[in-house]
PDB file of C-alpha atoms in Angstrom:
ATOM      1  CA  MET A   1      70.362 154.536 110.122  1.00  0.00           C
ATOM      2  CA  ASN A   2      68.377 152.635 113.231  1.00  0.00           C
ATOM      3  CA  GLU A   3      69.406 152.009 116.603  1.00  0.00           C
ATOM      4  CA  ILE A   4      68.760 149.349 119.246  1.00  0.00           C
ATOM      5  CA  ILE A   5      69.529 149.722 122.867  1.00  0.00           C
ATOM      6  CA  ILE A   6      69.871 146.654 124.879  1.00  0.00           C
ATOM      7  CA  GLU A   7      70.158 147.032 128.752  1.00  0.00           C
ATOM      8  CA  LEU A   8      71.780 144.095 130.537  1.00  0.00           C
ATOM      9  CA  THR A   9      69.685 143.591 133.657  1.00  0.00           C
ATOM     10  CA  GLU A  10      70.957 140.737 136.233  1.00  0.00           C
ATOM     11  CA  ILE A  11      73.982 140.123 134.328  1.00  0.00           C
ATOM     12  CA  SER A  12      77.633 141.535 135.269  1.00  0.00           C
ATOM     13  CA  PRO A  13      78.433 143.845 132.144  1.00  0.00           C
ATOM     14  CA  ARG A  14      82.034 143.379 132.898  1.00  0.00           C
ATOM     15  CA  GLU A  15      81.834 139.669 132.788  1.00  0.00           C
ATOM     16  CA  PHE A  16      79.508 139.464 129.684  1.00  0.00           C
ATOM     17  CA  PHE A  17      81.692 142.160 128.046  1.00  0.00           C
ATOM     18  CA  GLY A  18      85.013 140.447 128.549  1.00  0.00           C
ATOM     19  CA  HIS A  19      88.421 141.823 129.260  1.00  0.00           C
ATOM     20  CA  GLN A  20      88.995 145.210 127.907  1.00  0.00           C
ATOM     21  CA  ASN A  21      85.420 144.389 125.621  1.00  0.00           C
ATOM     22  CA  ALA A  22      86.904 141.446 123.974  1.00  0.00           C
ATOM     23  CA  HIS A  23      83.957 139.849 123.677  1.00  0.00           C
ATOM     24  CA  ILE A  24      82.247 142.862 122.073  1.00  0.00           C
ATOM     25  CA  ASP A  25      84.963 142.768 119.609  1.00  0.00           C
ATOM     26  CA  LEU A  26      83.855 139.613 118.442  1.00  0.00           C
ATOM     27  CA  LEU A  27      80.130 140.545 118.076  1.00  0.00           C
ATOM     28  CA  LYS A  28      81.475 143.191 115.708  1.00  0.00           C
ATOM     29  CA  LYS A  29      83.033 140.590 113.853  1.00  0.00           C
ATOM     30  CA  TYR A  30      80.129 138.620 113.342  1.00  0.00           C
ATOM     31  CA  PHE A  31      77.994 141.858 112.438  1.00  0.00           C
ATOM     32  CA  PRO A  32      80.494 144.064 110.333  1.00  0.00           C
ATOM     33  CA  LYS A  33      77.604 146.063 109.009  1.00  0.00           C
ATOM     34  CA  LEU A  34      76.742 147.399 112.179  1.00  0.00           C
ATOM     35  CA  LYS A  35      78.096 149.849 114.677  1.00  0.00           C
ATOM     36  CA  ILE A  36      77.976 148.274 118.129  1.00  0.00           C
ATOM     37  CA  VAL A  37      79.171 150.232 121.239  1.00  0.00           C
ATOM     38  CA  ALA A  38      79.192 149.109 124.824  1.00  0.00           C
ATOM     39  CA  ARG A  39      78.738 151.553 127.655  1.00  0.00           C
ATOM     40  CA  GLY A  40      78.037 150.942 131.208  1.00  0.00           C
ATOM     41  CA  SER A  41      75.147 148.268 131.361  1.00  0.00           C
ATOM     42  CA  LYS A  42      74.204 148.900 127.761  1.00  0.00           C
ATOM     43  CA  ILE A  43      74.699 147.930 124.096  1.00  0.00           C
ATOM     44  CA  LYS A  44      73.691 150.103 121.586  1.00  0.00           C
ATOM     45  CA  ALA A  45      73.752 148.901 117.855  1.00  0.00           C
ATOM     46  CA  TYR A  46      73.304 151.155 114.627  1.00  0.00           C
ATOM     47  CA  GLY A  47      72.336 149.987 111.291  1.00  0.00           C
ATOM     48  CA  ASP A  48      69.779 148.713 108.919  1.00  0.00           C
ATOM     49  CA  ASP A  49      66.640 147.045 110.343  1.00  0.00           C
ATOM     50  CA  GLU A  50      67.233 143.721 108.916  1.00  0.00           C
ATOM     51  CA  HIS A  51      70.788 143.413 110.503  1.00  0.00           C
ATOM     52  CA  LEU A  52      69.465 144.830 113.847  1.00  0.00           C
ATOM     53  CA  GLU A  53      66.857 142.334 114.039  1.00  0.00           C
ATOM     54  CA  GLU A  54      69.246 139.592 113.587  1.00  0.00           C
ATOM     55  CA  PHE A  55      71.480 141.129 116.012  1.00  0.00           C
ATOM     56  CA  ASP A  56      68.899 141.659 118.703  1.00  0.00           C
ATOM     57  CA  LYS A  57      67.900 137.925 118.434  1.00  0.00           C
ATOM     58  CA  ARG A  58      71.483 136.551 118.365  1.00  0.00           C
ATOM     59  CA  LEU A  59      72.103 138.542 121.541  1.00  0.00           C
ATOM     60  CA  ALA A  60      68.903 137.779 123.545  1.00  0.00           C
ATOM     61  CA  MET A  61      70.145 133.935 122.934  1.00  0.00           C
ATOM     62  CA  LEU A  62      73.868 134.752 124.219  1.00  0.00           C
ATOM     63  CA  MET A  63      72.403 136.670 127.334  1.00  0.00           C
ATOM     64  CA  THR A  64      70.305 133.527 127.802  1.00  0.00           C
ATOM     65  CA  HIS A  65      73.336 131.531 127.433  1.00  0.00           C
ATOM     66  CA  PHE A  66      75.091 133.370 130.064  1.00  0.00           C
ATOM     67  CA  ALA A  67      72.252 133.764 132.550  1.00  0.00           C
ATOM     68  CA  LYS A  68      72.332 130.008 132.603  1.00  0.00           C
ATOM     69  CA  TYR A  69      76.013 129.353 132.804  1.00  0.00           C
ATOM     70  CA  ASN A  70      77.457 132.388 134.161  1.00  0.00           C
ATOM     71  CA  LYS A  71      80.102 132.234 131.548  1.00  0.00           C
ATOM     72  CA  ILE A  72      80.607 132.957 127.840  1.00  0.00           C
ATOM     73  CA  ASP A  73      83.855 132.625 125.780  1.00  0.00           C
ATOM     74  CA  GLU A  74      84.824 132.870 122.165  1.00  0.00           C
ATOM     75  CA  ASN A  75      83.638 129.149 121.584  1.00  0.00           C
ATOM     76  CA  VAL A  76      80.016 129.901 122.945  1.00  0.00           C
ATOM     77  CA  ILE A  77      79.947 133.397 120.937  1.00  0.00           C
ATOM     78  CA  GLU A  78      80.878 131.498 117.658  1.00  0.00           C
ATOM     79  CA  ARG A  79      78.533 129.125 118.074  1.00  0.00           C
ATOM     80  CA  ILE A  80      75.757 130.804 119.020  1.00  0.00           C
ATOM     81  CA  PHE A  81      76.165 133.496 116.476  1.00  0.00           C
ATOM     82  CA  THR A  82      76.555 131.316 113.541  1.00  0.00           C
ATOM     83  CA  SER A  83      74.198 128.523 114.818  1.00  0.00           C
ATOM     84  CA  GLU A  84      71.392 127.683 112.522  1.00  0.00           C
ATOM     85  CA  SER A  85      69.008 126.675 115.260  1.00  0.00           C
ATOM     86  CA  LYS A  86      68.896 126.541 118.979  1.00  0.00           C
ATOM     87  CA  GLU A  87      69.748 122.770 118.918  1.00  0.00           C
ATOM     88  CA  ASP A  88      73.007 123.584 117.790  1.00  0.00           C
ATOM     89  CA  TYR A  89      74.127 125.189 120.957  1.00  0.00           C
ATOM     90  CA  ALA A  90      71.371 124.346 123.683  1.00  0.00           C
ATOM     91  CA  THR A  91      71.586 121.972 126.332  1.00  0.00           C
ATOM     92  CA  THR A  92      69.728 120.961 129.411  1.00  0.00           C
ATOM     93  CA  GLN A  93      71.024 123.049 132.706  1.00  0.00           C
ATOM     94  CA  SER A  94      72.229 119.624 134.478  1.00  0.00           C
ATOM     95  CA  SER A  95      75.070 118.978 131.454  1.00  0.00           C
ATOM     96  CA  GLY A  96      76.658 122.184 132.331  1.00  0.00           C
ATOM     97  CA  ASP A  97      77.082 120.724 136.193  1.00  0.00           C
ATOM     98  CA  VAL A  98      80.321 119.829 137.469  1.00  0.00           C
ATOM     99  CA  LEU A  99      80.986 116.314 136.909  1.00  0.00           C
ATOM    100  CA  LEU A 100      84.064 116.182 139.383  1.00  0.00           C
ATOM    101  CA  HIS A 101      86.124 117.766 141.729  1.00  0.00           C
ATOM    102  CA  GLY A 102      89.656 117.135 140.448  1.00  0.00           C
ATOM    103  CA  VAL A 103      93.090 117.058 141.931  1.00  0.00           C
ATOM    104  CA  SER A 104      93.836 120.518 143.618  1.00  0.00           C
ATOM    105  CA  GLY A 105      90.090 121.653 143.569  1.00  0.00           C
ATOM    106  CA  ARG A 106      90.099 121.299 139.726  1.00  0.00           C
ATOM    107  CA  LEU A 107      86.306 121.925 138.852  1.00  0.00           C
ATOM    108  CA  ILE A 108      86.072 119.501 135.604  1.00  0.00           C
ATOM    109  CA  LYS A 109      83.167 119.814 133.471  1.00  0.00           C
ATOM    110  CA  ALA A 110      81.733 119.963 130.099  1.00  0.00           C
ATOM    111  CA  GLN A 111      82.608 123.298 128.452  1.00  0.00           C
ATOM    112  CA  THR A 112      81.163 123.491 125.076  1.00  0.00           C
ATOM    113  CA  ALA A 113      77.557 122.801 123.683  1.00  0.00           C
ATOM    114  CA  ASN A 114      78.665 119.636 121.981  1.00  0.00           C
ATOM    115  CA  GLN A 115      80.590 118.451 125.196  1.00  0.00           C
ATOM    116  CA  ARG A 116      77.378 118.932 127.020  1.00  0.00           C
ATOM    117  CA  LYS A 117      75.416 117.069 124.544  1.00  0.00           C
ATOM    118  CA  LEU A 118      78.078 113.975 125.206  1.00  0.00           C
ATOM    119  CA  VAL A 119      77.222 114.270 128.897  1.00  0.00           C
ATOM    120  CA  GLU A 120      73.708 113.900 128.278  1.00  0.00           C
ATOM    121  CA  ALA A 121      74.059 111.206 125.487  1.00  0.00           C
ATOM    122  CA  ALA A 122      76.002 109.195 128.414  1.00  0.00           C
ATOM    123  CA  ARG A 123      73.447 109.977 130.939  1.00  0.00           C
ATOM    124  CA  THR A 124      70.390 108.333 128.672  1.00  0.00           C
ATOM    125  CA  SER A 125      72.452 105.614 126.766  1.00  0.00           C
ATOM    126  CA  ASP A 126      74.790 102.794 127.402  1.00  0.00           C
ATOM    127  CA  MET A 127      76.621 103.059 124.106  1.00  0.00           C
ATOM    128  CA  VAL A 128      77.844 106.360 122.938  1.00  0.00           C
ATOM    129  CA  PHE A 129      80.062 107.622 120.051  1.00  0.00           C
ATOM    130  CA  ALA A 130      81.929 110.771 120.339  1.00  0.00           C
ATOM    131  CA  ILE A 131      83.112 111.868 116.925  1.00  0.00           C
ATOM    132  CA  GLY A 132      85.297 114.865 115.991  1.00  0.00           C
ATOM    133  CA  PRO A 133      89.006 116.391 115.850  1.00  0.00           C
ATOM    134  CA  ALA A 134      91.893 116.923 117.831  1.00  0.00           C
ATOM    135  CA  GLY A 135      91.375 118.941 121.067  1.00  0.00           C
ATOM    136  CA  THR A 136      87.518 119.033 121.154  1.00  0.00           C
ATOM    137  CA  GLY A 137      87.638 117.212 124.557  1.00  0.00           C
ATOM    138  CA  LYS A 138      86.209 113.759 123.578  1.00  0.00           C
ATOM    139  CA  THR A 139      88.716 111.678 125.683  1.00  0.00           C
ATOM    140  CA  TYR A 140      88.893 114.131 128.727  1.00  0.00           C
ATOM    141  CA  VAL A 141      85.095 114.355 129.166  1.00  0.00           C
ATOM    142  CA  GLY A 142      84.714 110.506 128.577  1.00  0.00           C
ATOM    143  CA  VAL A 143      87.432 109.949 131.177  1.00  0.00           C
ATOM    144  CA  ALA A 144      85.483 112.410 133.489  1.00  0.00           C
ATOM    145  CA  LEU A 145      82.389 110.710 133.072  1.00  0.00           C
ATOM    146  CA  ALA A 146      84.199 107.245 133.609  1.00  0.00           C
ATOM    147  CA  VAL A 147      85.658 108.551 137.058  1.00  0.00           C
ATOM    148  CA  LYS A 148      82.319 110.224 137.924  1.00  0.00           C
ATOM    149  CA  ALA A 149      80.383 106.674 137.741  1.00  0.00           C
ATOM    150  CA  LEU A 150      83.313 105.059 139.475  1.00  0.00           C
ATOM    151  CA  LYS A 151      82.947 107.154 142.432  1.00  0.00           C
ATOM    152  CA  GLU A 152      79.251 107.305 142.640  1.00  0.00           C
ATOM    153  CA  LYS A 153      79.426 103.304 142.505  1.00  0.00           C
ATOM    154  CA  GLN A 154      77.570 103.341 139.412  1.00  0.00           C
ATOM    155  CA  VAL A 155      80.227 100.856 138.008  1.00  0.00           C
ATOM    156  CA  ARG A 156      83.032  98.961 139.644  1.00  0.00           C
ATOM    157  CA  ARG A 157      85.991  99.401 137.153  1.00  0.00           C
ATOM    158  CA  ILE A 158      87.148 101.373 134.358  1.00  0.00           C
ATOM    159  CA  ILE A 159      88.668  99.976 131.353  1.00  0.00           C
ATOM    160  CA  LEU A 160      90.608 102.449 128.900  1.00  0.00           C
ATOM    161  CA  THR A 161      91.751 101.167 125.708  1.00  0.00           C
ATOM    162  CA  ARG A 162      93.211 101.907 122.303  1.00  0.00           C
ATOM    163  CA  PRO A 163      94.145  99.851 119.212  1.00  0.00           C
ATOM    164  CA  ALA A 164      98.043 100.014 119.243  1.00  0.00           C
ATOM    165  CA  VAL A 165      98.436 101.525 115.603  1.00  0.00           C
ATOM    166  CA  GLU A 166     101.687 102.778 115.502  1.00  0.00           C
ATOM    167  CA  ALA A 167     101.213 106.522 114.146  1.00  0.00           C
ATOM    168  CA  GLY A 168     104.393 106.616 111.890  1.00  0.00           C
ATOM    169  CA  GLU A 169     106.270 104.729 114.632  1.00  0.00           C
ATOM    170  CA  ASN A 170     107.450 101.389 115.309  1.00  0.00           C
ATOM    171  CA  LEU A 171     106.747  99.960 118.730  1.00  0.00           C
ATOM    172  CA  GLY A 172     109.067  96.919 117.868  1.00  0.00           C
ATOM    173  CA  PHE A 173     112.152  99.096 118.229  1.00  0.00           C
ATOM    174  CA  LEU A 174     111.332 100.825 121.321  1.00  0.00           C
ATOM    175  CA  PRO A 175     113.052  99.461 124.254  1.00  0.00           C
ATOM    176  CA  GLY A 176     111.487  97.818 127.345  1.00  0.00           C
ATOM    177  CA  ASP A 177     108.702  95.449 127.883  1.00  0.00           C
ATOM    178  CA  LEU A 178     105.346  95.504 126.242  1.00  0.00           C
ATOM    179  CA  LYS A 179     103.845  97.966 129.280  1.00  0.00           C
ATOM    180  CA  GLU A 180     106.925 100.102 128.928  1.00  0.00           C
ATOM    181  CA  LYS A 181     106.237 100.556 125.229  1.00  0.00           C
ATOM    182  CA  LEU A 182     102.393 101.037 125.428  1.00  0.00           C
ATOM    183  CA  ASP A 183     102.444 103.239 128.291  1.00  0.00           C
ATOM    184  CA  PRO A 184     103.481 106.550 126.324  1.00  0.00           C
ATOM    185  CA  TYR A 185     100.809 105.493 124.000  1.00  0.00           C
ATOM    186  CA  MET A 186      98.303 105.546 126.297  1.00  0.00           C
ATOM    187  CA  GLN A 187      99.674 108.663 127.826  1.00  0.00           C
ATOM    188  CA  PRO A 188      96.999 110.791 127.030  1.00  0.00           C
ATOM    189  CA  LEU A 189      94.437 108.619 129.122  1.00  0.00           C
ATOM    190  CA  TYR A 190      96.580 108.729 132.164  1.00  0.00           C
ATOM    191  CA  ASP A 191      97.126 112.717 131.823  1.00  0.00           C
ATOM    192  CA  ALA A 192      93.308 112.838 131.956  1.00  0.00           C
ATOM    193  CA  LEU A 193      93.314 110.410 135.004  1.00  0.00           C
ATOM    194  CA  ARG A 194      96.058 112.483 137.038  1.00  0.00           C
ATOM    195  CA  ASP A 195      93.910 115.699 136.490  1.00  0.00           C
ATOM    196  CA  MET A 196      91.011 113.688 138.154  1.00  0.00           C
ATOM    197  CA  ILE A 197      92.300 111.204 140.667  1.00  0.00           C
ATOM    198  CA  PRO A 198      95.336 111.912 143.365  1.00  0.00           C
ATOM    199  CA  ALA A 199      98.564 110.196 142.315  1.00  0.00           C
ATOM    200  CA  GLU A 200      98.393 107.659 145.346  1.00  0.00           C
ATOM    201  CA  LYS A 201      94.722 106.699 144.622  1.00  0.00           C
ATOM    202  CA  LEU A 202      95.056 106.316 141.039  1.00  0.00           C
ATOM    203  CA  ALA A 203      98.263 104.025 141.365  1.00  0.00           C
ATOM    204  CA  HIS A 204      96.325 101.993 143.848  1.00  0.00           C
ATOM    205  CA  TYR A 205      93.273 101.543 141.396  1.00  0.00           C
ATOM    206  CA  ILE A 206      95.702 100.535 138.566  1.00  0.00           C
ATOM    207  CA  GLU A 207      97.415  98.034 140.801  1.00  0.00           C
ATOM    208  CA  ASN A 208      94.366  96.517 142.085  1.00  0.00           C
ATOM    209  CA  GLY A 209      92.587  96.276 138.808  1.00  0.00           C
ATOM    210  CA  THR A 210      89.884  99.154 139.518  1.00  0.00           C
ATOM    211  CA  ILE A 211      91.357 100.755 136.490  1.00  0.00           C
ATOM    212  CA  GLN A 212      92.767  98.941 133.424  1.00  0.00           C
ATOM    213  CA  ILE A 213      94.502 100.815 130.897  1.00  0.00           C
ATOM    214  CA  ALA A 214      95.539  98.208 127.901  1.00  0.00           C
ATOM    215  CA  PRO A 215      95.552  97.897 124.196  1.00  0.00           C
ATOM    216  CA  MET A 216      92.523  96.470 122.343  1.00  0.00           C
ATOM    217  CA  ALA A 217      94.246  92.893 121.896  1.00  0.00           C
ATOM    218  CA  PHE A 218      93.787  92.330 125.747  1.00  0.00           C
ATOM    219  CA  MET A 219      89.977  92.769 125.095  1.00  0.00           C
ATOM    220  CA  ARG A 220      89.609  89.558 123.110  1.00  0.00           C
ATOM    221  CA  GLY A 221      87.595  86.808 124.918  1.00  0.00           C
ATOM    222  CA  ARG A 222      86.255  89.069 127.811  1.00  0.00           C
ATOM    223  CA  THR A 223      82.815  89.965 129.015  1.00  0.00           C
ATOM    224  CA  LEU A 224      83.043  93.631 130.308  1.00  0.00           C
ATOM    225  CA  ASP A 225      80.262  94.045 132.806  1.00  0.00           C
ATOM    226  CA  ASN A 226      79.964  96.430 135.808  1.00  0.00           C
ATOM    227  CA  ALA A 227      82.289  98.688 133.993  1.00  0.00           C
ATOM    228  CA  PHE A 228      82.758 102.253 132.249  1.00  0.00           C
ATOM    229  CA  VAL A 229      84.488 101.312 129.196  1.00  0.00           C
ATOM    230  CA  ILE A 230      86.364 103.816 126.670  1.00  0.00           C
ATOM    231  CA  LEU A 231      87.614 102.923 123.345  1.00  0.00           C
ATOM    232  CA  ASP A 232      89.996 105.870 122.271  1.00  0.00           C
ATOM    233  CA  GLU A 233      91.392 106.642 118.962  1.00  0.00           C
ATOM    234  CA  ALA A 234      88.468 104.141 117.562  1.00  0.00           C
ATOM    235  CA  GLN A 235      89.377 105.354 113.936  1.00  0.00           C
ATOM    236  CA  ASN A 236      92.274 103.233 114.103  1.00  0.00           C
ATOM    237  CA  THR A 237      90.529 100.042 114.476  1.00  0.00           C
ATOM    238  CA  THR A 238      90.012  97.484 111.910  1.00  0.00           C
ATOM    239  CA  HIS A 239      86.582  95.929 110.938  1.00  0.00           C
ATOM    240  CA  ALA A 240      87.302  92.746 113.042  1.00  0.00           C
ATOM    241  CA  GLN A 241      88.660  94.907 115.890  1.00  0.00           C
ATOM    242  CA  MET A 242      85.535  97.285 116.127  1.00  0.00           C
ATOM    243  CA  LYS A 243      83.172  94.274 115.937  1.00  0.00           C
ATOM    244  CA  MET A 244      84.994  92.163 118.816  1.00  0.00           C
ATOM    245  CA  PHE A 245      84.868  95.420 121.036  1.00  0.00           C
ATOM    246  CA  LEU A 246      81.443  96.097 120.638  1.00  0.00           C
ATOM    247  CA  THR A 247      80.446  92.464 121.431  1.00  0.00           C
ATOM    248  CA  ARG A 248      82.443  92.494 124.492  1.00  0.00           C
ATOM    249  CA  MET A 249      79.663  94.575 126.356  1.00  0.00           C
ATOM    250  CA  GLY A 250      78.258  93.075 129.513  1.00  0.00           C
ATOM    251  CA  LYS A 251      75.733  93.831 132.115  1.00  0.00           C
ATOM    252  CA  ASN A 252      75.715  97.357 133.730  1.00  0.00           C
ATOM    253  CA  ALA A 253      78.456  98.435 131.240  1.00  0.00           C
ATOM    254  CA  LYS A 254      78.563 101.580 129.535  1.00  0.00           C
ATOM    255  CA  PHE A 255      80.794 101.794 126.359  1.00  0.00           C
ATOM    256  CA  LEU A 256      82.231 105.251 124.923  1.00  0.00           C
ATOM    257  CA  LEU A 257      83.968 105.086 121.613  1.00  0.00           C
ATOM    258  CA  THR A 258      85.894 108.359 120.711  1.00  0.00           C
ATOM    259  CA  GLY A 259      87.785 109.151 117.454  1.00  0.00           C
ATOM    260  CA  ASP A 260      88.494 111.340 114.604  1.00  0.00           C
ATOM    261  CA  PRO A 261      87.921 109.664 110.859  1.00  0.00           C
ATOM    262  CA  GLY A 262      90.146 112.274 109.535  1.00  0.00           C
ATOM    263  CA  GLN A 263      93.168 111.069 111.372  1.00  0.00           C
ATOM    264  CA  ILE A 264      93.492 107.317 110.361  1.00  0.00           C
ATOM    265  CA  ASP A 265      96.671 105.629 110.964  1.00  0.00           C
ATOM    266  CA  LEU A 266      95.736 102.171 109.353  1.00  0.00           C
ATOM    267  CA  PRO A 267      97.599 101.065 106.069  1.00  0.00           C
ATOM    268  CA  ARG A 268      95.753 101.844 103.035  1.00  0.00           C
ATOM    269  CA  ARG A 269      92.984  99.550 101.784  1.00  0.00           C
ATOM    270  CA  ILE A 270      92.137  98.940 105.328  1.00  0.00           C
ATOM    271  CA  ILE A 271      88.572 100.204 106.227  1.00  0.00           C
ATOM    272  CA  SER A 272      88.453 101.940 109.343  1.00  0.00           C
ATOM    273  CA  GLY A 273      86.309  99.962 111.677  1.00  0.00           C
ATOM    274  CA  LEU A 274      84.762 103.214 113.255  1.00  0.00           C
ATOM    275  CA  LYS A 275      83.884 104.697 109.659  1.00  0.00           C
ATOM    276  CA  GLU A 276      82.051 101.330 109.247  1.00  0.00           C
ATOM    277  CA  ALA A 277      80.348 101.373 112.533  1.00  0.00           C
ATOM    278  CA  LEU A 278      79.044 104.871 112.101  1.00  0.00           C
ATOM    279  CA  LEU A 279      77.188 103.574 108.985  1.00  0.00           C
ATOM    280  CA  VAL A 280      76.121 100.221 110.221  1.00  0.00           C
ATOM    281  CA  LEU A 281      74.924 101.581 113.700  1.00  0.00           C
ATOM    282  CA  SER A 282      73.645 104.871 112.960  1.00  0.00           C
ATOM    283  CA  ASN A 283      69.997 103.680 113.397  1.00  0.00           C
ATOM    284  CA  VAL A 284      70.124 101.136 115.947  1.00  0.00           C
ATOM    285  CA  GLU A 285      67.750 102.326 119.168  1.00  0.00           C
ATOM    286  CA  GLY A 286      70.009 102.845 122.221  1.00  0.00           C
ATOM    287  CA  ILE A 287      73.189 104.058 120.654  1.00  0.00           C
ATOM    288  CA  LYS A 288      73.822 107.761 120.263  1.00  0.00           C
ATOM    289  CA  ILE A 289      76.608 109.448 118.009  1.00  0.00           C
ATOM    290  CA  ILE A 290      77.666 112.780 119.029  1.00  0.00           C
ATOM    291  CA  TYR A 291      79.532 115.089 116.540  1.00  0.00           C
ATOM    292  CA  LEU A 292      82.075 117.612 117.948  1.00  0.00           C
ATOM    293  CA  ASP A 293      83.649 119.927 115.703  1.00  0.00           C
ATOM    294  CA  ASP A 294      86.490 122.893 115.657  1.00  0.00           C
ATOM    295  CA  LYS A 295      84.247 125.015 117.681  1.00  0.00           C
ATOM    296  CA  ASP A 296      84.669 122.624 120.558  1.00  0.00           C
ATOM    297  CA  VAL A 297      88.166 122.999 120.476  1.00  0.00           C
ATOM    298  CA  VAL A 298      89.311 123.740 123.976  1.00  0.00           C
ATOM    299  CA  ARG A 299      93.250 123.750 123.681  1.00  0.00           C
ATOM    300  CA  HIS A 300      95.225 126.681 122.348  1.00  0.00           C
ATOM    301  CA  LYS A 301      93.238 129.013 120.115  1.00  0.00           C
ATOM    302  CA  LEU A 302      95.739 128.253 117.392  1.00  0.00           C
ATOM    303  CA  VAL A 303      94.534 124.491 117.303  1.00  0.00           C
ATOM    304  CA  LYS A 304      91.381 125.617 115.952  1.00  0.00           C
ATOM    305  CA  LYS A 305      93.085 127.625 112.874  1.00  0.00           C
ATOM    306  CA  VAL A 306      95.120 124.548 112.304  1.00  0.00           C
ATOM    307  CA  ILE A 307      92.298 122.309 111.968  1.00  0.00           C
ATOM    308  CA  GLU A 308      90.569 124.739 109.665  1.00  0.00           C
ATOM    309  CA  ALA A 309      93.592 125.317 107.420  1.00  0.00           C
ATOM    310  CA  TYR A 310      94.061 121.664 106.949  1.00  0.00           C
ATOM    311  CA  LYS A 311      90.235 121.042 106.593  1.00  0.00           C
ATOM    312  CA  ASN A 312      90.632 123.577 103.620  1.00  0.00           C
ATOM    313  CA  ILE A 313      93.583 121.494 101.714  1.00  0.00           C
ATOM    314  CA  GLU A 314      91.870 118.292 102.326  1.00  0.00           C
ATOM    315  CA  HIS A 315      88.648 119.260 100.701  1.00  0.00           C
ATOM    316  CA  GLN A 316      90.673 120.295  97.624  1.00  0.00           C
ATOM    317  CA  ASN A 317      92.161 116.961  97.519  1.00  0.00           C
TER     318      ASN A 317
END
């Protein structure tokens, strides 16, 4: 049995190993044929040469990531230890910067590799699709990018919209006027904004139209310029809605479309406008498509397991 010894230099062993060596326990999960021991500032691994060589390479990648971002977690470890290439997890230094200082000093920034790729894409392209399952931060990062653009005066307004498709519920039977009916449906957008803009200022922005939150029907006939526009839940658009929305783009506009093709609430036999757009626009220069997956889930760790469980049965059907 051979061994390698890796010493941590310029890296805090306590932070790198995790609470009660939780990160080291994860490393053992990915290399079950190795005996891995962490003591002091050293990590020792025992096993055959082939596994030791791969472990050494992956650990070096993890240490580089830690040195760059001063943080690792379960998602980072999983991505680095299962990625086939550096491009699957590596991003530029600037993509990990703080996007905003939110309410109560909350630091808002991209937390995973694909979220950082989304940040990069929004910097370089005026139209970006963010595709992935629930909990991967598509909408949250998108709203953060929009608020950042507004604060830095890159745009004059933020427009947030969703197709008013009723996910198993009938809006017509809900009490109240149109706004009261739609507000709960738009709640995820409000929740994100409340993390980033103080309540009084947010109310002022909404009142004077600097921030507009409306169903897709309100987009028809408009030219959206000098705006950061987010279409959330884009998988629930029809062909006509998607085409209408994409052609609203005006001067100095940023369009971000988020969606999960696995959660379509449209009636059967109606093709999702998002699925169609991903096919039609995949090779159009200037448009970027970023795919997020269950490794980017930043909600409770059980969400990732739920996604994986459903993925298994959906593949069987």
